[in-house]
mmCIF file of C-alpha atoms and ligand atoms in Angstrom:
data_model
loop_
_atom_site.group_PDB
_atom_site.id
_atom_site.type_symbol
_atom_site.label_atom_id
_atom_site.label_comp_id
_atom_site.label_asym_id
_atom_site.label_seq_id
_atom_site.Cartn_x
_atom_site.Cartn_y
_atom_site.Cartn_z
ATOM 1 C CA MET A 1 122.468 90.289 80.188
ATOM 2 C CA ARG A 2 121.729 93.780 81.438
ATOM 3 C CA VAL A 3 121.458 93.815 85.238
ATOM 4 C CA PRO A 4 120.767 96.511 87.811
ATOM 5 C CA ARG A 5 123.810 97.658 89.775
ATOM 6 C CA PHE A 6 123.373 99.077 93.268
ATOM 7 C CA VAL A 7 125.864 101.933 93.151
ATOM 8 C CA GLY A 8 125.178 103.322 96.645
ATOM 9 C CA ASN A 9 123.643 106.616 97.790
ATOM 10 C CA GLY A 10 120.264 105.334 96.696
ATOM 11 C CA GLN A 11 121.235 105.029 93.023
ATOM 12 C CA ILE A 12 120.729 102.031 90.749
ATOM 13 C CA ASP A 13 122.118 101.905 87.203
ATOM 14 C CA PHE A 14 122.475 99.045 84.731
ATOM 15 C CA VAL A 15 125.542 97.088 83.579
ATOM 16 C CA GLU A 16 126.242 94.191 81.258
ATOM 17 C CA LYS A 17 127.126 90.827 82.833
ATOM 18 C CA ALA A 18 127.772 87.488 81.148
ATOM 19 C CA VAL A 19 124.979 84.930 81.480
ATOM 20 C CA PRO A 20 126.460 82.205 83.726
ATOM 21 C CA VAL A 21 126.743 78.579 82.628
ATOM 22 C CA PRO A 22 125.581 75.977 85.172
ATOM 23 C CA GLY A 23 128.218 73.534 86.378
ATOM 24 C CA PRO A 24 127.561 70.125 87.961
ATOM 25 C CA GLY A 25 124.633 70.295 90.411
ATOM 26 C CA GLN A 26 123.684 73.791 89.312
ATOM 27 C CA LEU A 27 120.687 75.337 87.570
ATOM 28 C CA LEU A 28 120.411 78.517 85.561
ATOM 29 C CA ILE A 29 117.150 80.234 86.450
ATOM 30 C CA GLN A 30 115.484 82.800 84.237
ATOM 31 C CA VAL A 31 114.075 85.106 86.888
ATOM 32 C CA LYS A 32 110.445 86.106 86.423
ATOM 33 C CA ALA A 33 109.846 87.888 89.727
ATOM 34 C CA ASN A 34 111.852 89.076 92.721
ATOM 35 C CA ALA A 35 110.328 90.864 95.709
ATOM 36 C CA LEU A 36 111.925 93.885 97.365
ATOM 37 C CA CYS A 37 112.943 93.452 100.992
ATOM 38 C CA GLY A 38 113.636 95.818 103.873
ATOM 39 C CA SER A 39 116.916 93.983 104.408
ATOM 40 C CA GLU A 40 118.175 95.547 101.146
ATOM 41 C CA ARG A 41 118.333 99.005 102.720
ATOM 42 C CA GLY A 42 122.105 98.687 103.217
ATOM 43 C CA GLN A 43 122.686 97.640 99.607
ATOM 44 C CA PHE A 44 120.515 100.459 98.273
ATOM 45 C CA PHE A 45 122.248 103.155 100.291
ATOM 46 C CA LYS A 46 125.797 101.748 100.513
ATOM 47 C CA GLY A 47 126.024 99.833 97.238
ATOM 48 C CA SER A 48 126.656 96.164 96.453
ATOM 49 C CA THR A 49 129.357 94.319 94.548
ATOM 50 C CA VAL A 50 126.935 91.513 93.648
ATOM 51 C CA THR A 51 123.522 91.795 92.003
ATOM 52 C CA PRO A 52 121.027 91.927 94.909
ATOM 53 C CA GLY A 53 117.680 90.109 95.124
ATOM 54 C CA HIS A 54 116.910 87.185 97.421
ATOM 55 C CA GLU A 55 113.191 86.585 96.940
ATOM 56 C CA ALA A 56 113.276 85.164 93.429
ATOM 57 C CA ALA A 57 110.957 82.946 91.431
ATOM 58 C CA GLY A 58 111.706 81.799 87.918
ATOM 59 C CA VAL A 59 112.087 78.995 85.406
ATOM 60 C CA VAL A 60 115.015 76.643 84.818
ATOM 61 C CA VAL A 61 116.561 77.377 81.414
ATOM 62 C CA ALA A 62 119.758 75.314 81.662
ATOM 63 C CA ALA A 63 120.585 72.428 83.974
ATOM 64 C CA GLY A 64 124.071 71.223 84.897
ATOM 65 C CA GLU A 65 125.279 67.660 85.089
ATOM 66 C CA GLY A 66 123.643 65.477 87.742
ATOM 67 C CA THR A 67 120.590 67.696 88.283
ATOM 68 C CA SER A 68 116.986 66.502 88.276
ATOM 69 C CA ASN A 69 114.987 69.641 87.450
ATOM 70 C CA PRO A 70 114.889 69.915 83.650
ATOM 71 C CA PRO A 71 114.618 73.195 81.703
ATOM 72 C CA GLY A 72 111.058 74.477 81.913
ATOM 73 C CA THR A 73 110.668 73.731 85.648
ATOM 74 C CA ALA A 74 109.256 76.697 87.608
ATOM 75 C CA GLY A 75 110.263 77.310 91.198
ATOM 76 C CA VAL A 76 111.606 79.565 93.928
ATOM 77 C CA VAL A 77 115.138 80.149 95.223
ATOM 78 C CA PHE A 78 115.980 79.781 98.931
ATOM 79 C CA LEU A 79 118.187 82.567 100.318
ATOM 80 C CA MET A 80 120.813 80.476 102.048
ATOM 81 C CA ASP A 81 123.171 78.239 100.094
ATOM 82 C CA PHE A 82 123.379 75.635 102.863
ATOM 83 C CA CYS A 83 125.898 72.770 102.826
ATOM 84 C CA GLY A 84 123.466 69.908 103.426
ATOM 85 C CA ASN A 85 126.046 67.929 105.415
ATOM 86 C CA CYS A 86 126.726 69.710 108.684
ATOM 87 C CA ARG A 87 125.165 68.747 111.991
ATOM 88 C CA ASN A 88 122.391 71.363 111.645
ATOM 89 C CA CYS A 89 121.620 70.645 107.982
ATOM 90 C CA ARG A 90 121.360 66.916 108.750
ATOM 91 C CA LEU A 91 118.610 67.790 111.274
ATOM 92 C CA GLY A 92 116.868 69.862 108.590
ATOM 93 C CA LEU A 93 117.857 73.122 110.281
ATOM 94 C CA THR A 94 119.236 74.517 107.047
ATOM 95 C CA ASN A 95 118.758 78.141 108.183
ATOM 96 C CA GLN A 96 121.455 77.460 110.785
ATOM 97 C CA CYS A 97 123.968 75.765 108.474
ATOM 98 C CA LEU A 98 127.443 75.728 110.005
ATOM 99 C CA GLN A 99 129.212 75.777 106.626
ATOM 100 C CA LYS A 100 126.952 78.035 104.586
ATOM 101 C CA ARG A 101 128.389 78.674 101.124
ATOM 102 C CA GLY A 102 126.662 82.006 100.682
ATOM 103 C CA ASP A 103 123.511 84.105 100.751
ATOM 104 C CA MET A 104 121.884 84.703 97.390
ATOM 105 C CA GLY A 105 121.691 88.390 96.561
ATOM 106 C CA PHE A 106 124.072 89.354 99.382
ATOM 107 C CA ASN A 107 127.352 87.647 98.455
ATOM 108 C CA ARG A 108 126.149 85.699 95.373
ATOM 109 C CA ASP A 109 124.464 87.305 92.373
ATOM 110 C CA GLY A 110 120.727 87.327 93.096
ATOM 111 C CA GLY A 111 117.326 87.719 91.547
ATOM 112 C CA TYR A 112 117.253 91.239 90.121
ATOM 113 C CA GLY A 113 119.334 89.974 87.215
ATOM 114 C CA ALA A 114 117.626 88.378 84.231
ATOM 115 C CA TYR A 115 119.302 85.046 85.078
ATOM 116 C CA GLU A 116 120.445 83.605 88.401
ATOM 117 C CA LEU A 117 122.829 80.684 88.880
ATOM 118 C CA VAL A 118 121.896 78.466 91.846
ATOM 119 C CA ASN A 119 122.878 75.176 93.397
ATOM 120 C CA GLU A 120 119.950 72.832 92.801
ATOM 121 C CA SER A 121 119.685 72.093 96.540
ATOM 122 C CA ILE A 122 118.233 75.581 97.137
ATOM 123 C CA PHE A 123 115.669 75.451 94.310
ATOM 124 C CA LEU A 124 112.128 74.325 95.113
ATOM 125 C CA PRO A 125 109.920 73.522 92.109
ATOM 126 C CA VAL A 126 106.328 74.777 92.164
ATOM 127 C CA ALA A 127 103.318 73.911 90.016
ATOM 128 C CA PRO A 128 103.463 75.609 86.580
ATOM 129 C CA THR A 129 99.980 77.020 87.268
ATOM 130 C CA LEU A 130 101.187 79.104 90.234
ATOM 131 C CA PRO A 131 101.916 82.672 89.043
ATOM 132 C CA LEU A 132 105.585 83.346 89.787
ATOM 133 C CA THR A 133 104.979 86.813 91.227
ATOM 134 C CA ASP A 134 102.707 85.152 93.807
ATOM 135 C CA ALA A 135 105.297 82.396 94.322
ATOM 136 C CA THR A 136 107.726 84.963 95.785
ATOM 137 C CA LEU A 137 105.372 85.078 98.811
ATOM 138 C CA LEU A 138 106.689 81.596 99.717
ATOM 139 C CA LEU A 139 110.007 83.121 100.788
ATOM 140 C CA ASP A 140 110.205 85.947 103.344
ATOM 141 C CA VAL A 141 106.476 86.659 103.620
ATOM 142 C CA MET A 142 105.287 83.095 104.339
ATOM 143 C CA GLY A 143 108.469 81.159 105.097
ATOM 144 C CA THR A 144 110.015 83.496 107.654
ATOM 145 C CA THR A 145 106.716 84.090 109.419
ATOM 146 C CA ALA A 146 105.476 80.483 109.539
ATOM 147 C CA HIS A 147 108.868 79.503 110.981
ATOM 148 C CA ALA A 148 108.524 82.179 113.682
ATOM 149 C CA ILE A 149 104.972 81.066 114.548
ATOM 150 C CA THR A 150 106.144 77.448 114.797
ATOM 151 C CA ARG A 151 108.930 78.508 117.146
ATOM 152 C CA ALA A 152 106.408 80.308 119.364
ATOM 153 C CA GLN A 153 104.153 77.238 119.397
ATOM 154 C CA ARG A 154 107.041 75.077 120.558
ATOM 155 C CA ILE A 155 107.253 77.199 123.735
ATOM 156 C CA HIS A 156 103.541 77.939 124.045
ATOM 157 C CA PRO A 157 101.423 75.121 122.582
ATOM 158 C CA ASP A 158 98.056 76.723 123.408
ATOM 159 C CA LEU A 159 98.388 80.214 121.935
ATOM 160 C CA GLN A 160 95.079 82.108 122.115
ATOM 161 C CA SER A 161 96.059 85.613 121.052
ATOM 162 C CA LEU A 162 98.944 87.347 119.284
ATOM 163 C CA LEU A 163 100.436 90.771 118.831
ATOM 164 C CA VAL A 164 102.538 91.820 115.844
ATOM 165 C CA THR A 165 104.652 94.978 116.088
ATOM 166 C CA GLY A 166 105.356 96.474 112.664
ATOM 167 C CA ALA A 167 102.907 96.135 109.766
ATOM 168 C CA GLY A 168 105.466 96.030 106.953
ATOM 169 C CA PRO A 169 105.546 93.005 104.636
ATOM 170 C CA ILE A 170 106.867 90.663 107.358
ATOM 171 C CA GLY A 171 104.374 91.914 109.947
ATOM 172 C CA LEU A 172 101.552 91.439 107.439
ATOM 173 C CA GLY A 173 102.976 87.970 106.750
ATOM 174 C CA VAL A 174 102.875 87.019 110.442
ATOM 175 C CA LEU A 175 99.270 88.228 110.605
ATOM 176 C CA ALA A 176 98.213 86.310 107.497
ATOM 177 C CA MET A 177 100.039 83.106 108.447
ATOM 178 C CA ALA A 178 98.576 83.242 111.973
ATOM 179 C CA LYS A 179 95.108 83.408 110.414
ATOM 180 C CA ILE A 180 95.926 80.476 108.113
ATOM 181 C CA MET A 181 97.753 78.303 110.672
ATOM 182 C CA LEU A 182 95.737 79.101 113.816
ATOM 183 C CA GLY A 183 92.274 79.843 112.414
ATOM 184 C CA GLU A 184 90.443 82.648 110.655
ATOM 185 C CA SER A 185 88.927 83.975 113.895
ATOM 186 C CA PHE A 186 92.222 83.840 115.825
ATOM 187 C CA PRO A 187 92.760 87.328 117.339
ATOM 188 C CA VAL A 188 95.860 89.139 116.057
ATOM 189 C CA LEU A 189 96.680 92.664 117.200
ATOM 190 C CA ILE A 190 98.941 94.560 114.823
ATOM 191 C CA ALA A 191 100.651 97.852 115.642
ATOM 192 C CA ASP A 192 102.367 100.431 113.450
ATOM 193 C CA VAL A 193 102.774 104.184 113.020
ATOM 194 C CA VAL A 194 101.679 104.180 109.351
ATOM 195 C CA GLY A 195 97.927 104.323 108.824
ATOM 196 C CA TRP A 196 98.169 103.003 105.259
ATOM 197 C CA ARG A 197 99.737 99.751 106.456
ATOM 198 C CA LEU A 198 97.163 99.348 109.218
ATOM 199 C CA THR A 199 94.330 99.658 106.716
ATOM 200 C CA LEU A 200 95.830 96.756 104.765
ATOM 201 C CA ALA A 201 96.359 94.830 108.025
ATOM 202 C CA GLU A 202 92.698 95.315 108.930
ATOM 203 C CA GLN A 203 91.690 94.086 105.465
ATOM 204 C CA LEU A 204 93.685 90.911 106.226
ATOM 205 C CA GLY A 205 91.753 90.408 109.485
ATOM 206 C CA GLY A 206 94.101 92.089 111.980
ATOM 207 C CA LYS A 207 93.049 94.297 114.897
ATOM 208 C CA PRO A 208 94.923 97.536 114.215
ATOM 209 C CA ILE A 209 96.685 99.684 116.818
ATOM 210 C CA HIS A 210 97.738 103.094 115.499
ATOM 211 C CA LEU A 211 100.704 104.052 117.639
ATOM 212 C CA THR A 212 100.483 107.755 116.848
ATOM 213 C CA GLN A 213 96.976 107.766 118.340
ATOM 214 C CA SER A 214 97.376 105.542 121.408
ATOM 215 C CA THR A 215 99.966 103.517 123.294
ATOM 216 C CA LEU A 216 100.351 99.825 122.567
ATOM 217 C CA ALA A 217 98.733 98.939 125.899
ATOM 218 C CA GLU A 218 95.784 101.304 125.350
ATOM 219 C CA GLY A 219 95.223 99.992 121.832
ATOM 220 C CA ALA A 220 95.349 96.374 122.987
ATOM 221 C CA ALA A 221 92.916 97.031 125.845
ATOM 222 C CA ARG A 222 90.521 98.766 123.452
ATOM 223 C CA HIS A 223 90.400 95.560 121.395
ATOM 224 C CA GLY A 224 89.628 93.597 124.589
ATOM 225 C CA LEU A 225 93.094 91.993 124.733
ATOM 226 C CA PRO A 226 95.003 93.581 127.621
ATOM 227 C CA ARG A 227 97.331 90.529 127.576
ATOM 228 C CA VAL A 228 98.507 88.283 124.738
ATOM 229 C CA ASP A 229 100.132 84.843 124.629
ATOM 230 C CA GLY A 230 102.535 85.572 121.802
ATOM 231 C CA ALA A 231 104.184 88.644 120.324
ATOM 232 C CA PHE A 232 106.229 88.995 117.144
ATOM 233 C CA ASP A 233 108.464 91.997 116.639
ATOM 234 C CA THR A 234 109.159 92.724 112.993
ATOM 235 C CA SER A 235 110.217 96.350 113.545
ATOM 236 C CA GLY A 236 113.603 95.779 115.171
ATOM 237 C CA LYS A 237 112.893 98.703 117.513
ATOM 238 C CA GLU A 238 113.670 98.401 121.216
ATOM 239 C CA VAL A 239 110.548 100.345 122.181
ATOM 240 C CA ALA A 240 108.390 97.894 120.228
ATOM 241 C CA ARG A 241 110.095 94.838 121.740
ATOM 242 C CA ARG A 242 109.761 96.301 125.227
ATOM 243 C CA GLY A 243 106.089 97.186 124.710
ATOM 244 C CA ALA A 244 105.391 93.710 123.336
ATOM 245 C CA LEU A 245 107.107 92.036 126.278
ATOM 246 C CA ASP A 246 105.068 94.125 128.713
ATOM 247 C CA LEU A 247 101.860 92.996 127.033
ATOM 248 C CA LEU A 248 102.665 89.273 127.381
ATOM 249 C CA ASP A 249 100.633 87.164 129.752
ATOM 250 C CA LYS A 250 102.260 84.583 132.034
ATOM 251 C CA ARG A 251 103.997 81.890 129.896
ATOM 252 C CA GLY A 252 103.957 84.347 126.999
ATOM 253 C CA VAL A 253 106.553 84.262 124.244
ATOM 254 C CA LEU A 254 108.174 87.134 122.359
ATOM 255 C CA VAL A 255 109.695 86.220 119.012
ATOM 256 C CA CYS A 256 112.134 88.758 117.535
ATOM 257 C CA ILE A 257 112.174 88.568 113.728
ATOM 258 C CA GLY A 258 113.267 92.063 112.747
ATOM 259 C CA HIS A 259 116.976 92.779 113.124
ATOM 260 C CA GLY A 260 117.927 96.112 114.640
ATOM 261 C CA GLU A 261 118.157 97.546 118.104
ATOM 262 C CA GLY A 262 118.558 95.893 121.525
ATOM 263 C CA LEU A 263 116.284 95.083 124.442
ATOM 264 C CA SER A 264 117.002 95.610 128.103
ATOM 265 C CA LEU A 265 115.507 93.137 130.536
ATOM 266 C CA ASN A 266 114.501 93.098 134.142
ATOM 267 C CA VAL A 267 115.048 89.370 134.426
ATOM 268 C CA SER A 268 113.014 88.567 137.554
ATOM 269 C CA PRO A 269 109.649 90.039 136.517
ATOM 270 C CA ASP A 270 110.227 89.731 132.763
ATOM 271 C CA LEU A 271 111.334 86.113 132.665
ATOM 272 C CA ILE A 272 111.552 84.227 135.952
ATOM 273 C CA ALA A 273 108.346 85.001 137.831
ATOM 274 C CA THR A 274 106.237 84.944 134.676
ATOM 275 C CA GLU A 275 108.091 82.124 132.860
ATOM 276 C CA ARG A 276 108.001 84.158 129.688
ATOM 277 C CA ALA A 277 110.393 83.395 126.843
ATOM 278 C CA ILE A 278 112.171 85.522 124.257
ATOM 279 C CA LEU A 279 113.231 83.836 121.032
ATOM 280 C CA GLY A 280 114.962 84.887 117.878
ATOM 281 C CA SER A 281 113.793 83.579 114.518
ATOM 282 C CA GLU A 282 115.914 83.789 111.365
ATOM 283 C CA TYR A 283 114.432 83.039 107.914
ATOM 284 C CA PHE A 284 113.274 79.406 107.767
ATOM 285 C CA CYS A 285 114.271 75.836 106.945
ATOM 286 C CA PHE A 286 114.223 74.662 103.327
ATOM 287 C CA ASN A 287 112.058 71.654 104.295
ATOM 288 C CA GLU A 288 109.316 74.017 105.501
ATOM 289 C CA LEU A 289 108.636 75.189 101.933
ATOM 290 C CA PRO A 290 106.308 72.382 100.729
ATOM 291 C CA ALA A 291 103.730 73.043 103.498
ATOM 292 C CA ASN A 292 103.723 76.698 102.509
ATOM 293 C CA VAL A 293 103.242 75.845 98.826
ATOM 294 C CA GLU A 294 100.045 74.063 99.871
ATOM 295 C CA ARG A 295 98.953 77.000 102.052
ATOM 296 C CA LEU A 296 99.613 79.441 99.196
ATOM 297 C CA GLN A 297 97.574 77.348 96.772
ATOM 298 C CA ASN A 298 94.704 77.107 99.285
ATOM 299 C CA HIS A 299 94.701 80.808 100.180
ATOM 300 C CA LEU A 300 95.980 82.531 97.042
ATOM 301 C CA PRO A 301 93.498 85.445 96.772
ATOM 302 C CA TYR A 302 93.911 86.192 100.491
ATOM 303 C CA LEU A 303 97.722 86.103 100.531
ATOM 304 C CA ARG A 304 98.106 87.924 97.237
ATOM 305 C CA GLN A 305 96.714 91.077 98.912
ATOM 306 C CA ILE A 306 100.145 91.468 100.539
ATOM 307 C CA ILE A 307 101.666 92.216 97.110
ATOM 308 C CA THR A 308 100.585 95.797 96.475
ATOM 309 C CA HIS A 309 102.910 96.955 93.676
ATOM 310 C CA ARG A 310 104.641 95.441 90.652
ATOM 311 C CA PHE A 311 107.315 97.111 88.528
ATOM 312 C CA PRO A 312 109.356 96.092 85.471
ATOM 313 C CA VAL A 313 113.091 95.812 86.236
ATOM 314 C CA SER A 314 113.697 98.989 84.196
ATOM 315 C CA GLU A 315 111.848 100.865 86.986
ATOM 316 C CA ILE A 316 113.662 99.264 89.939
ATOM 317 C CA GLN A 317 114.901 102.681 91.103
ATOM 318 C CA GLN A 318 111.333 104.016 91.409
ATOM 319 C CA ALA A 319 110.224 100.735 93.009
ATOM 320 C CA PHE A 320 112.739 101.123 95.838
ATOM 321 C CA GLU A 321 111.997 104.816 96.332
ATOM 322 C CA LEU A 322 108.303 104.005 96.728
ATOM 323 C CA PHE A 323 109.063 101.037 99.016
ATOM 324 C CA TRP A 324 111.151 103.128 101.448
ATOM 325 C CA GLN A 325 108.270 105.606 101.830
ATOM 326 C CA GLY A 326 106.463 102.879 103.792
ATOM 327 C CA GLU A 327 103.068 102.950 102.135
ATOM 328 C CA THR A 328 103.311 99.579 100.380
ATOM 329 C CA GLY A 329 103.009 95.894 101.118
ATOM 330 C CA LYS A 330 105.403 93.736 99.101
ATOM 331 C CA VAL A 331 106.738 95.385 95.955
ATOM 332 C CA VAL A 332 107.763 92.922 93.240
ATOM 333 C CA ILE A 333 110.094 93.388 90.280
ATOM 334 C CA GLU A 334 108.887 91.420 87.268
ATOM 335 C CA GLN A 335 110.879 90.455 84.177
HETATM 336 ZN ZN1 ZN B 401 114.001 89.419 102.264
HETATM 337 ZN ZN1 ZN B 402 125.095 72.881 106.699
#
C-alpha cells in the first residue's frame, strides 16, 4: 500500500509499505476516514517514523484468530492500545492504563494509511448506516469532550453555565456536547481570536467572545454571564486558563483539555476561599463510546457541522496546510 510519510519541515510524501497481516486477536481495518488533529503539529513539522492518524474509521477486511468482528464490520479505532488488565483498566479507566502498549498513529502505524492493524480490544463497531467520515466525530470531538464534561459534573453536579476557551475542533466539540448533554438552551460562552471559528461556534448555539475585540471578562458580561460554573480550556494557553479561572463562580471547576503552557495560582483566593477545582482531562475511556454512538445518531446533522473540509489522501499536504491556518473545523482525510 502507498502511505503518506511525514518527513518533517511540513512536508508529506508517499512511500510503499506492506499491508499487515492480523495475528491472533487482531483486525486489519481498511481505513475510510481519518480526521486531522492539532496534536499532529509535532509530527507534521518534525516528522514521524510511523504513519500518523489517530481518529480513524473503517471496515474490517481481515480478522485474526479468536476475534469476533468479521470482515465487513464498520467501526472506529480508539487511540490508546490499553492492556485491559491493570488496576485502571479493570475499573474501566482505559485512558489511564498503567501498561499501555502504544498510541495509534504516534508509535503504531495509524489511520492515514490505506490499512491499519489494530488489537480488537480498541475497535468499536458502529452501524453500517453511519457514514464513516461522520463516525470519526466519535473520537476526539465527542469522546474527549464528553469525558471532560463528565469530569466537571463530578465536581459540580448542578452546572448552570459554561465557558470554553478556544474554538478549534475540540472547543467546538465541548460546546456541541454541552448542548447535547446539558440541554439545547444551556448557556455556553466560547472565546477565540479567530472570527471564522466564532461564526461556526455561534451556528452551533454558542455565545461568542471575540478576544481581539474585548477581554474575556467584558465579553462574558456582555452576554449576561459575569460568572460561570464550569470552564474548559482547549487552547493550552496560560492566559486563557488564567482568564477562565478568574471567571469561575464559587464552587466553579476549570477543566484543562488542551496541552501546552502552565498556570500560576494564588491558592487562597483561587482555590481555598472559593472551593474551586482545577482538573485535567485526557482523551476518554473506551466504555464511554457506546453512549456517544447513540448521541451521534440522534444529533447527526447538528454534529456534522463540525466537519468543515474533506480531502482525498492524495491531498493530505494541502489538508494540513489549510488546517494550520485556523479557519476550519475538523478536516477529514477520506480514502
Ligand atoms: Zn486527535
Ligand atoms: Zn491497563
